[in-house]
Coordinates of C-alpha atoms and ligand atoms in Angstrom, one line a residue:
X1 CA -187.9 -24.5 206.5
X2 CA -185.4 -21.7 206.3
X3 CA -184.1 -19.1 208.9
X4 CA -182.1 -16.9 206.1
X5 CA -184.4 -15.0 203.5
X6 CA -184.4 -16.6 199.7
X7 CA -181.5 -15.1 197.6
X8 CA -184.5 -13.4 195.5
X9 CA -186.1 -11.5 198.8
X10 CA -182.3 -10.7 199.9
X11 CA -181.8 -9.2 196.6
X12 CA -185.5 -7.4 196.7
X13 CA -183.9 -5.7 199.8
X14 CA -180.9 -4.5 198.5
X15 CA -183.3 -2.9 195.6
X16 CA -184.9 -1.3 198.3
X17 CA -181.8 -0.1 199.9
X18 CA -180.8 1.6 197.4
X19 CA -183.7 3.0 196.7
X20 CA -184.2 4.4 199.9
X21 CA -180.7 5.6 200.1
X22 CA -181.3 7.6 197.0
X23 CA -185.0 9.0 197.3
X24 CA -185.3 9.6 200.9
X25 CA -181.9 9.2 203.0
X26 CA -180.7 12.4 201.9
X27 CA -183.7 14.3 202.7
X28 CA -184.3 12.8 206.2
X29 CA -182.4 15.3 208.4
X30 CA -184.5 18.4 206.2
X31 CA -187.7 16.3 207.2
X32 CA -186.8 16.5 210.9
X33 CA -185.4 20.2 210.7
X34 CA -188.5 21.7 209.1
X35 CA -191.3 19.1 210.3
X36 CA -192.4 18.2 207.1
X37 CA -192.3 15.9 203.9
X38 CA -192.8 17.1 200.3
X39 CA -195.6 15.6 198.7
X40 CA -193.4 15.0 195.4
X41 CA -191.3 12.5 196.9
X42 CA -194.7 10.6 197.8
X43 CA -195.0 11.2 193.9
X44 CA -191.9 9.8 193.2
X45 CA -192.2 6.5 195.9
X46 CA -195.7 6.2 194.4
X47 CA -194.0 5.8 191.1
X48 CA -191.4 2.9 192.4
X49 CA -194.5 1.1 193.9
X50 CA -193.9 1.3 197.2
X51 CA -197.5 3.4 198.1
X52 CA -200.2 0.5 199.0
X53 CA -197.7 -2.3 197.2
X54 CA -199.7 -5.4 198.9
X55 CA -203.0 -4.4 196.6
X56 CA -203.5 -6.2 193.9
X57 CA -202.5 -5.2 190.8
X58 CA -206.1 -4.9 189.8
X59 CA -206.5 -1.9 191.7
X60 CA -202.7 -0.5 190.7
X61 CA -200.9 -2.4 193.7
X62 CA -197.7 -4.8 193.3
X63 CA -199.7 -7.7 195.4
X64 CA -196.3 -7.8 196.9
X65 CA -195.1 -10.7 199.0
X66 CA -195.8 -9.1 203.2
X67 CA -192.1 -10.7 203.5
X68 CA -190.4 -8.0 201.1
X69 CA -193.1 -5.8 202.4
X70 CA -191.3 -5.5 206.0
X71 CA -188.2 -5.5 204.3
X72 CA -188.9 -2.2 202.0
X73 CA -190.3 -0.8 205.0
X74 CA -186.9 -1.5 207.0
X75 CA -185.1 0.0 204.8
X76 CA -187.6 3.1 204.4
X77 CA -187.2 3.2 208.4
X78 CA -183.3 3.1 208.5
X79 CA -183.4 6.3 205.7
X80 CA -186.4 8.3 207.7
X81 CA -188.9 7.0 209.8
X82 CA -191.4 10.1 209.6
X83 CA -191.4 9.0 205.5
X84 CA -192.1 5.6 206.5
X85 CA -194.7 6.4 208.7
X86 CA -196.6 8.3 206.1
X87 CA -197.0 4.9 203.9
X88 CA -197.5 2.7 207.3
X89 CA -201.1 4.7 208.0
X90 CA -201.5 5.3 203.9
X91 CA -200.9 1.6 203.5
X92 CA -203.3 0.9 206.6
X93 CA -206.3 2.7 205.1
X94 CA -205.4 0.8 201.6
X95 CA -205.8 -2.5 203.3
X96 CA -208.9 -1.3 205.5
X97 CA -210.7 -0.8 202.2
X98 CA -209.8 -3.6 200.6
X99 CA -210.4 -5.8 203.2
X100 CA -214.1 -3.9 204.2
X101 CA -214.7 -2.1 201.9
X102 CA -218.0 -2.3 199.3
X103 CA -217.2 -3.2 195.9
X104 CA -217.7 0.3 194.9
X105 CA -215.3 1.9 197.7
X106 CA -212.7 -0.4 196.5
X107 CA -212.9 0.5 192.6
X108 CA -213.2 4.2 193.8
X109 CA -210.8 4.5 196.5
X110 CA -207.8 1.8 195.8
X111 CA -206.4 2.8 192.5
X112 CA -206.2 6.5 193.4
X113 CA -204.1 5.4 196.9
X114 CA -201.8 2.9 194.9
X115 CA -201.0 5.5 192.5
X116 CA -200.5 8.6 195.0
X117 CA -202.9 10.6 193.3
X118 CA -204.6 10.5 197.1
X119 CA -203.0 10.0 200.3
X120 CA -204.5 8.7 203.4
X121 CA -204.0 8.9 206.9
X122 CA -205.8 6.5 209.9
X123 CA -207.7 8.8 212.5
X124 CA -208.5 6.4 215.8
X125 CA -207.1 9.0 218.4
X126 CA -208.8 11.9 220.2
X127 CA -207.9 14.1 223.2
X128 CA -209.4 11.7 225.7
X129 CA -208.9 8.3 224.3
X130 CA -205.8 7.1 222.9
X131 CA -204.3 2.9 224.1
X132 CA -208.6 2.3 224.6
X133 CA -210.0 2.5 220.8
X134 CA -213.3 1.6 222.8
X135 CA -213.7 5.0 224.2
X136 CA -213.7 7.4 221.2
X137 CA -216.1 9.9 222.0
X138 CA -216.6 11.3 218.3
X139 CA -220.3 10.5 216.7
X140 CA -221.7 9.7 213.4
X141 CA -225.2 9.9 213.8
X142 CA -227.5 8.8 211.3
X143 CA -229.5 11.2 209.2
X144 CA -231.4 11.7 205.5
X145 CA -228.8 10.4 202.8
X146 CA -225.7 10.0 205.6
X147 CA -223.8 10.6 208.5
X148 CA -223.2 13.4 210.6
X149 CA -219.7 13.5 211.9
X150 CA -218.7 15.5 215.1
X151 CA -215.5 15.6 217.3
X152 CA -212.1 15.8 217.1
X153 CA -209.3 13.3 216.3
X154 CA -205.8 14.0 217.5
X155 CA -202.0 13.3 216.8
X156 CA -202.9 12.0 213.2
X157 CA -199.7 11.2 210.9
X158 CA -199.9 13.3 207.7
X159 CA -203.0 14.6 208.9
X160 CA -201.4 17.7 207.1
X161 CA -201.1 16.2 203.9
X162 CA -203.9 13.9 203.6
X163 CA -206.3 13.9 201.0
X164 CA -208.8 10.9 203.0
X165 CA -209.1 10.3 206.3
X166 CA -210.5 6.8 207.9
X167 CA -212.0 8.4 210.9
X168 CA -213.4 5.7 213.6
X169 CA -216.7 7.4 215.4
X170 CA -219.3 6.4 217.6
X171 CA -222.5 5.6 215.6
X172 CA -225.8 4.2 217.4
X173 CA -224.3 0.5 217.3
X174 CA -220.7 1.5 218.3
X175 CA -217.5 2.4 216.7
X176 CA -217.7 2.7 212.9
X177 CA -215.5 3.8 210.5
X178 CA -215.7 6.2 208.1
X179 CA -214.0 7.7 205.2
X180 CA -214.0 11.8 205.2
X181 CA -212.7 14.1 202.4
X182 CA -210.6 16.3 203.3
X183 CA -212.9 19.1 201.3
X184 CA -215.6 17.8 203.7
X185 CA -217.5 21.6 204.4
X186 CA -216.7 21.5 208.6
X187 CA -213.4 19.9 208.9
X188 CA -211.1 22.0 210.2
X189 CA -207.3 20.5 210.0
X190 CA -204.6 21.8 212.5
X191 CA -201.2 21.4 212.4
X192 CA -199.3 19.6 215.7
X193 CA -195.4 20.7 215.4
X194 CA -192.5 20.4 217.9
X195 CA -192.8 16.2 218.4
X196 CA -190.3 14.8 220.2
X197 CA -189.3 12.2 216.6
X198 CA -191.0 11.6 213.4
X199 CA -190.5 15.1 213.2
X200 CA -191.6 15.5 209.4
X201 CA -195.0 12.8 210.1
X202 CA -196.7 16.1 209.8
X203 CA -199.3 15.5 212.6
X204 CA -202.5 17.1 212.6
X205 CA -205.5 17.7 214.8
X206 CA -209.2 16.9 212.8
X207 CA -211.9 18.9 214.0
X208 CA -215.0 18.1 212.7
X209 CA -218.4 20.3 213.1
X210 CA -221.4 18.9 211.8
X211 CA -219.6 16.8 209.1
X212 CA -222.3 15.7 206.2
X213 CA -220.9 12.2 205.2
X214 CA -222.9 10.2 202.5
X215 CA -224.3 6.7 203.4
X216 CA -222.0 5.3 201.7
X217 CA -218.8 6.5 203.6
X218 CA -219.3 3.9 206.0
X219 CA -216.5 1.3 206.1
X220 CA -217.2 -2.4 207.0
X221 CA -220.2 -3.6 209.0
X222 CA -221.7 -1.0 211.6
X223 CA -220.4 -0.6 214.9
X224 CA -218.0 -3.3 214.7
X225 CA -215.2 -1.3 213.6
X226 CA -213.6 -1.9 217.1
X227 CA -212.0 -4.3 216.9
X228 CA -212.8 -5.8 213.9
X229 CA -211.0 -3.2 211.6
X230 CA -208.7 -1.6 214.3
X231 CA -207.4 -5.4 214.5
X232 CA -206.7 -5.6 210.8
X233 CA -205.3 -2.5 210.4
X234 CA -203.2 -2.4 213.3
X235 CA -201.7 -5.8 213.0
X236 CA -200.5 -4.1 209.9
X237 CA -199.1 -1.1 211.2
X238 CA -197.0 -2.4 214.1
X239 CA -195.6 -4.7 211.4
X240 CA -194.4 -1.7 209.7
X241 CA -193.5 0.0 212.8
X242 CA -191.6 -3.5 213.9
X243 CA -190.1 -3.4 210.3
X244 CA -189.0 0.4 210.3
X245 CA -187.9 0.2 214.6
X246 CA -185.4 -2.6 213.1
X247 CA -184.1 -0.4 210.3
X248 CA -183.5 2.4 213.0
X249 CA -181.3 -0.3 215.1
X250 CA -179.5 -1.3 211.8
X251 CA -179.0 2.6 211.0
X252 CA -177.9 2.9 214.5
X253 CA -175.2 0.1 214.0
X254 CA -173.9 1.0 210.8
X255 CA -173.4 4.3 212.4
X256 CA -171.6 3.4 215.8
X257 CA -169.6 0.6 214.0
X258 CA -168.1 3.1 211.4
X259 CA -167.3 6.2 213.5
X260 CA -165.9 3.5 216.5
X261 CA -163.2 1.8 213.8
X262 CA -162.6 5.2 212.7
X263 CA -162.2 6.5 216.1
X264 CA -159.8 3.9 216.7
X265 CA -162.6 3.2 219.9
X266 CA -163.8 -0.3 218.5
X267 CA -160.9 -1.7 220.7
X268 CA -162.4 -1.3 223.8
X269 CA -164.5 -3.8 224.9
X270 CA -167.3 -2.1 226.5
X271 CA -167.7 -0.3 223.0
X272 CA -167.9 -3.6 221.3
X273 CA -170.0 -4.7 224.0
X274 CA -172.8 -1.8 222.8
X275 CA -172.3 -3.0 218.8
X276 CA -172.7 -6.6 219.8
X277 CA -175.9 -5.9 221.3
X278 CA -176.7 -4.1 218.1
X279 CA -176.2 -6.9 215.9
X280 CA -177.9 -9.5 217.9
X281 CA -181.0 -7.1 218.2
X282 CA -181.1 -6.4 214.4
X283 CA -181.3 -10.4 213.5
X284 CA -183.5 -11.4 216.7
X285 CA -186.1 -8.7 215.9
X286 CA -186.0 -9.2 212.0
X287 CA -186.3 -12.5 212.4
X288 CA -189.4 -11.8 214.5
X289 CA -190.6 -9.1 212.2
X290 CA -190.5 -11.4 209.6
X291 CA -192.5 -14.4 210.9
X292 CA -195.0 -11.5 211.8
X293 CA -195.0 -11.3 207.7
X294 CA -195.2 -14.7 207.3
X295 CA -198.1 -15.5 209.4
X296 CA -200.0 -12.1 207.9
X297 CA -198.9 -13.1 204.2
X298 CA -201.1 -16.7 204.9
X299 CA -203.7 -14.9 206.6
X300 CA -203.4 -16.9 210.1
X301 CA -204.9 -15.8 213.2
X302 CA -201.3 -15.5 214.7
X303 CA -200.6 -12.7 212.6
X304 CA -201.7 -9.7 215.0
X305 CA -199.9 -11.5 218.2
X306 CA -196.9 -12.2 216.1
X307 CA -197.4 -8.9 214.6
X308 CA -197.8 -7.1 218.3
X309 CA -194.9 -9.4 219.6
X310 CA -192.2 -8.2 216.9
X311 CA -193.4 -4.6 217.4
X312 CA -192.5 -5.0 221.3
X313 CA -189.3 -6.2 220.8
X314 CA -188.4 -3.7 218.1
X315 CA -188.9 -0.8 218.9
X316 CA -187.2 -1.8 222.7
X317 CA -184.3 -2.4 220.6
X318 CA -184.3 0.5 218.5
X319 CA -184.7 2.5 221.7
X320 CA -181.7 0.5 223.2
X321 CA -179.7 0.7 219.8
X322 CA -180.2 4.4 219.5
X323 CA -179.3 5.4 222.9
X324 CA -176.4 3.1 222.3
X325 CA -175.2 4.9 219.4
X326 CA -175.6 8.1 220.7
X327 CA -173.0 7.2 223.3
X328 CA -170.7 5.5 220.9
X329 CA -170.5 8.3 218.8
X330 CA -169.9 10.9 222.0
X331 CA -170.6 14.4 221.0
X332 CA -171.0 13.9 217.1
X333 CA -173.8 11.4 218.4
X334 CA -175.3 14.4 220.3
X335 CA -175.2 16.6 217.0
X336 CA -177.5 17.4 214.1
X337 CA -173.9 16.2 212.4
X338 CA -175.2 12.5 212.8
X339 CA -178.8 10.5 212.1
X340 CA -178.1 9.0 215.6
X341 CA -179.6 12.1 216.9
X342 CA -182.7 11.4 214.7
X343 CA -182.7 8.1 215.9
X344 CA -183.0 8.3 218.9
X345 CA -185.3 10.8 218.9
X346 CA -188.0 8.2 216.7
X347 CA -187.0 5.2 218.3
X348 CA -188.9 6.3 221.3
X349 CA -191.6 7.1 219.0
X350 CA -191.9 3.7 218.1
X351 CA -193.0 2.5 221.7
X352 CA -195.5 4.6 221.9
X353 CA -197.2 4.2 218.5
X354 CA -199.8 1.6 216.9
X355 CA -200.1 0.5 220.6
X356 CA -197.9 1.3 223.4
X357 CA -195.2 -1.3 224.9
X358 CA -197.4 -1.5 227.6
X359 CA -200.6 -2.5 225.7
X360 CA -198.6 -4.6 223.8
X361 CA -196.5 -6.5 227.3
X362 CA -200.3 -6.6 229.1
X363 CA -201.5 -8.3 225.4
X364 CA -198.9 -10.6 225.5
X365 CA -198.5 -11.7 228.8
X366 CA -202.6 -12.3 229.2
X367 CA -202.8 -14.0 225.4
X368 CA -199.8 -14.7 223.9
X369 CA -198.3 -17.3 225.9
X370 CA -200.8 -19.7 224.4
X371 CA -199.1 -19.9 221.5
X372 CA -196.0 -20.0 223.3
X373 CA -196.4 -24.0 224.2
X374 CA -192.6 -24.3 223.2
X375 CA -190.6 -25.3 220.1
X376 CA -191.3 -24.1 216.9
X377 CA -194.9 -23.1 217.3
Ligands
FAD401 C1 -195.7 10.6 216.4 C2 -197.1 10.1 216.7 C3 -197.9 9.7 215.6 C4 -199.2 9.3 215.8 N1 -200.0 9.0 214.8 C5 -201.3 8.6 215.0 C6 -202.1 8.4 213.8 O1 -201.7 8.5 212.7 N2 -203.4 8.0 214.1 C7 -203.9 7.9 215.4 O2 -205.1 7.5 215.5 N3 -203.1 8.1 216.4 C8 -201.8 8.4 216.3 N4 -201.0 8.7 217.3 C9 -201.5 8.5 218.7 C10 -201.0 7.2 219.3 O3 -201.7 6.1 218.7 C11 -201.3 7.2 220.8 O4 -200.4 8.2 221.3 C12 -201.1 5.9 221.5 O5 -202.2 5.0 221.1 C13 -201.2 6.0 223.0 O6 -202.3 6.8 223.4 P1 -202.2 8.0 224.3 O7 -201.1 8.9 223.8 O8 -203.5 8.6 224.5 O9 -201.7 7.5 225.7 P2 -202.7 6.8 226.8 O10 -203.6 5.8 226.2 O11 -203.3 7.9 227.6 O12 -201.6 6.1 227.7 C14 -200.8 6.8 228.6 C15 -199.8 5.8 229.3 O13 -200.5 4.8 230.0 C16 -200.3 3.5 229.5 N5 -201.5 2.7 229.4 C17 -202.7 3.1 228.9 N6 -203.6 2.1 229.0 C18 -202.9 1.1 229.6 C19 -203.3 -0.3 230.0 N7 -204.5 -0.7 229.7 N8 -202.4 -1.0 230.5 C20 -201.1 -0.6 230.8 N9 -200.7 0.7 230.5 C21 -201.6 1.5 229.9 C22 -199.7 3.8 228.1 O14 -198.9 2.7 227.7 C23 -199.0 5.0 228.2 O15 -197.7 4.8 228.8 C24 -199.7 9.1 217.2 C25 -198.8 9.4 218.2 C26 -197.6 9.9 218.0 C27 -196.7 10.2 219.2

């Protein structure tokens, strides 16, 4: 057993460093500004295999390790979390389909998501029903050759850009899941702007009217897409979000520790105080955030707890990190000048998302402290 990543998956992140530092770092504070992301630098991630990487290469994926998977999406959150959060609910749909999916919506669907030539977003909520999956009020009722989809889905990442939505509605045996085109005659896709962070995520509301689906649009086994696929997919999702919320607390340290040497204010112990907190937070949660990977990588039934734990204590400590930073930094901190700014902004983001902190403290403190029996388990 070792605590310290292998030379080759240290080395697989500082590939991904610098290719996040060149592709999408220098556009982050343009993705805030304007509240939105280009598609051509999906184009161009697409190309470095970083859209649905953990497929299998049969389908155009890199059947990348989950462990360097949390590590590219680290880095992808320290450049620009709204960027990363575009491939967390692409990714999710990817591994939806592949996990659920018929034989012919996998050979369809996967090699057209791995490559970019489609992007997909993940539409659970609505108006009324957001932490409580079990209360979407959107229906698929059966008819001749299909579905007919109606309702609305609401605050849906890249629902602006997307190409495929997995949409979860209420069919006679429960919630189901379904994959809509976005050509789909009576969808109607309305831009949500002025979000607090992720800024650029390009959120959208779906309405959809009378939606004519085909039979085979159905994801998975009828009604059982709560939890069955909402598990799956969101175990995956907060592992990105736990990933990217620990690349917002490194961003946030490299950030305060710089401009407080420079400052001449890294002298004073209540500044280091705030850094030391910093770095302790950025091993303790990617340490957490990469057993998550570990357990999801061999397929254990740990993985969404461990999953759900490191996305608690993430995004906490980006949300601590950030504010932290901003106060280091004084009023540059406060300024567009800065990516603390940014950060702080999405690091609350983070706690809210893929399951609030407080779904995820009620989960945890009624399940998880069976697992908790003490030493390593
Ligand atoms: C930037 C952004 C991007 C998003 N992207 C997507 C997306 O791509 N797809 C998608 O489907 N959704 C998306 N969402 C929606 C997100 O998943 C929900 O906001 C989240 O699940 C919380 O639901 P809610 O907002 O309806 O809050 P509610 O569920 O109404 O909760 C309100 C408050 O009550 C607390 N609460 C609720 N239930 C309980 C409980 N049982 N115990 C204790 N406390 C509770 C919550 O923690 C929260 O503090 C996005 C949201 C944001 C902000």
């Amino acid at each position: 057993m070792r605590l310290t990543p292998e030379p080759a998956l240290a080395e697989r992140q500082s590939t991904y460093r610098r290719l996040a530092e060149e592709l999408v770092a220098p556009l982050a504070a343009e993705h805030d500004r304007t509240e939105r992301v280009d598609r051509v630098l999906f184009e161009k991630l697409a190309v470095e295999g970083c859209l649905a990487p953990l497929l299998p290469e049969r389908y155009g994926g890199q059947a990348l390790d989950p462990l360097a998977y949390g590590l590219l999406h680290e880095e992808l959150g320290r450049a620009c979390s709204a960027t990363r959060s575009l491939l967390t609910v692409h990714d999710m749909v990817a591994d939806t389909i592949r996990r659920w999916g018929s034989a012919g919506q996998r050979e369809h669907w996967l090699p057209r998501l791995a490559s970019g030539e489609r992007l997909a977003a993940f539409a659970l909520s609505e108006p009324g029903a957001g932490s409580d999956a079990a209360a979407v009020t959107a229906t698929a009722e059966a008819v001749e050759g299909g579905w007919e989809l109606t309702g609305t889905k609401k605050w849906i990442s890249f629902g602006q850009l997307a190409d495929l939505y997995l949409v979860f509605a209420r069919t006679q045996r429960g919630v189901s899941a379904l994959l809509v085109e976005r050509d789909t005659p009576g969808l109607t896709v309305a831009p949500i702007t002025g979000m607090l962070g992720t800024r650029g995520a390009m959120l959208a509301e779906l309405c959809f009217e009378g939606c004519r689906l085909p039979a085979e649009a159905l994801v998975g086994p009828e009604g059982r897409a709560h939890p069955y696929l909402t598990v799956s997919s969101l175990t995956l999702g907060r592992y990105s979000v736990a990933a990217g919320s620990i690349g917002i607390v490194q961003g946030c340290l490299e950030a305060a520790a710089a401009h407080a040497a420079e400052r001449g204010v890294i002298a004073h112990q209540l500044v280091q105080r705030m850094l030391a907190d910093m770095v302790v937070a950025a091993r303790a949660g990617r340490l957490l955030t990469l057993r998550a990977g570990e357990l999801i990588g061999a397929g254990s039934p740990d993985a969404p707890m461990a999953a759900t734990e490191a996305k608690y204590f993430a995004s906490v400590a980006a949300g601590n990190a950030a504010r932290d930073a901003v106060q280091v930094l004084g009023a540059l901190g406060c300024s567009a000048e800065s990516p603390v700014a940014r950060y702080f902004r999405d690091a609350k983001v983070m706690e809210v998302i893929e399951g609030s902190n407080e779904i995820s403290q009620t989960t945890i403190g009624r399940f998880g402290h069976a697992g908790a029996g003490g030493g390593l388990r």
